[in-house]
XYZ file of C-alpha atoms in Angstrom:
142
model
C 7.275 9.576 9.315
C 9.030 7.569 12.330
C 8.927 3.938 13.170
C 9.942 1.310 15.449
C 11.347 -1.930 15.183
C 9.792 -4.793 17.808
C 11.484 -7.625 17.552
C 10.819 -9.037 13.843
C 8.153 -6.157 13.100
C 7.702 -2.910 12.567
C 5.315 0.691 13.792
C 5.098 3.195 11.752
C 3.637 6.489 11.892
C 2.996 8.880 8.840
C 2.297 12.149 9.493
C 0.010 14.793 8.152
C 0.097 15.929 4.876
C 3.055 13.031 3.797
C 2.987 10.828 0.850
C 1.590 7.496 1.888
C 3.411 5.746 -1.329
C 6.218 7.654 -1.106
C 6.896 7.429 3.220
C 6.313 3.988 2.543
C 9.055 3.145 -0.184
C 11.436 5.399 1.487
C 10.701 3.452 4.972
C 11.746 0.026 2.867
C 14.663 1.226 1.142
C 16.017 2.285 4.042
C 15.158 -0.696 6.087
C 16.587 -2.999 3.158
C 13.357 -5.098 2.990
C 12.156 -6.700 -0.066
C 8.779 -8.603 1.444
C 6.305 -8.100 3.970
C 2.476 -7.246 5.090
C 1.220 -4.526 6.105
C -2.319 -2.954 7.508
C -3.110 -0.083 9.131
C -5.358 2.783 10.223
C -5.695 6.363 10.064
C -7.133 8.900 7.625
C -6.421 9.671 4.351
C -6.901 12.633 1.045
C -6.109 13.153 -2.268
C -6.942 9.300 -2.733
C -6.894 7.522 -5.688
C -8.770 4.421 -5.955
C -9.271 1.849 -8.387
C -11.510 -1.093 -9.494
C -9.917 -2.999 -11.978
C -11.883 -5.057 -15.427
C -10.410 -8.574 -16.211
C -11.805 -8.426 -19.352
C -10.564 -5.296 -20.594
C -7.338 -5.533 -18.756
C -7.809 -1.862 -17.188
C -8.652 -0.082 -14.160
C -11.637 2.638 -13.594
C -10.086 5.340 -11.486
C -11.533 7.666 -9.156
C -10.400 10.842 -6.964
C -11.621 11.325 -3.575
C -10.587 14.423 -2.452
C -12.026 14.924 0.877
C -10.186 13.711 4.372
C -11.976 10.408 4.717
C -11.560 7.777 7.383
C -8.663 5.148 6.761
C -11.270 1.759 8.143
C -8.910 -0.669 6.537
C -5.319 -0.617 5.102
C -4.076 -4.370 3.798
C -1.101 -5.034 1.264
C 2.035 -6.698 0.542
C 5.540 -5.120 -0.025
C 7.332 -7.099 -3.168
C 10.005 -6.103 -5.802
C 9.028 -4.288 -9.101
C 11.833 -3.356 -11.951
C 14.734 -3.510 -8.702
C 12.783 -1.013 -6.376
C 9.929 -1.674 -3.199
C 6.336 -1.714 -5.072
C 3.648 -1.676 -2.433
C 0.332 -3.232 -3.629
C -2.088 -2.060 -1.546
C -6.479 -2.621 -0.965
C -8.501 0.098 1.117
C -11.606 0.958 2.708
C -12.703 4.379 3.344
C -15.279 5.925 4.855
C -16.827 9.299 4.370
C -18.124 11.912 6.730
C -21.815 10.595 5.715
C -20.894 7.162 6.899
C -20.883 5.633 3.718
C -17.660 2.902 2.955
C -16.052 2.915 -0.458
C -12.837 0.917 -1.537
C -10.594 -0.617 -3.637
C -7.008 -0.229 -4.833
C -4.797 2.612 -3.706
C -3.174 4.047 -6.391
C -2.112 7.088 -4.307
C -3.433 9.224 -1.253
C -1.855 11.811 1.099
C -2.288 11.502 4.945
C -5.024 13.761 6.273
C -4.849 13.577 10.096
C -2.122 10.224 10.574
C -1.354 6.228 9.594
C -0.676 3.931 11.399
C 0.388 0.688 10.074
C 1.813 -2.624 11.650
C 4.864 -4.172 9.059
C 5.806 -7.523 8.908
C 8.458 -8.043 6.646
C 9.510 -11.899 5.101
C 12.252 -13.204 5.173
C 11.986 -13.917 1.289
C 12.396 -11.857 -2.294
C 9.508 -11.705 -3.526
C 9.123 -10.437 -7.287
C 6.633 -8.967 -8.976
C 6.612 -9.667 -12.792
C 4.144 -8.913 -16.208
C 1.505 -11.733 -16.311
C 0.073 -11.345 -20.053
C -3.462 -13.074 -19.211
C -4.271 -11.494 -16.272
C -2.826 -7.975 -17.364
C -0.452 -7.030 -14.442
C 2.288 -7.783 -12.694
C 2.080 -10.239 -10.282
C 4.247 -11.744 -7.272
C 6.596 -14.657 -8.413
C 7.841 -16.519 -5.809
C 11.858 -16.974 -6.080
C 13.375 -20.106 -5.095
C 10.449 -22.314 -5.970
């Protein structure tokens, strides 16, 4: 992984075969940031997507194993038990041209990523939310 630093925001490029979760945290810990957005592009394997059931307060999982095309990376960086949790959405698509998404539970890089970070200026928490059934971002200070 490398990156640069613009200004206020951030390029960074993951490289083949790299933990996209793991580059990731280790690119905010570094950095010292505890907030942000992020998107990006590339390709991706060894993903783990998820859908997740209100109702039943769990997720279906499912492996794709293949190299698939990264069509749409979009997520937030926030704070989770003292450490960077990135929650993030995906869209993928396959080498028969067919899309399929949802939340990335995990996934290695396949060719690169690219993704644009814009961190906030803000700690932004991430705590247990007993109806919905996860932990969600709690805004501090308000």
């Amino acid at each position: 992984m490398e990156y640069l630093k613009d200004q206020n925001r951030y390029f960074i490029r993951i490289d083949k075969d790299e933990d996209l979760f793991k580059s990731l945290e280790a690119f905010a810990e570094k950095e010292k940031l505890k907030a942000g957005h992020l998107s990006g592009i590339g390709a991706l394997k060894d993903t783990e997507l998820g859908f997740y059931h209100l109702h039943s307060k769990t997720y279906d999982k499912k492996m794709f194993n293949d190299e698939a095309e990264l069509l749409s990376l979009d997520g937030n960086l926030s704070i989770l038990d003292g450490k960077p949790f990135f929650h993030i959405h995906t869209v993928l698509g396959g080498s028969d041209f067919n899309c399929y998404g949802g939340h990335l539970f995990s996934a290695k890089v396949a060719v690169t990523c690219e993704i644009n970070f814009r961190p906030l200026e803000m700690d932004i928490l991430r705590k247990p939310n007993s109806e919905i059934g996860l932990n969600l971002i709690q805004f501090c200070g308000i």
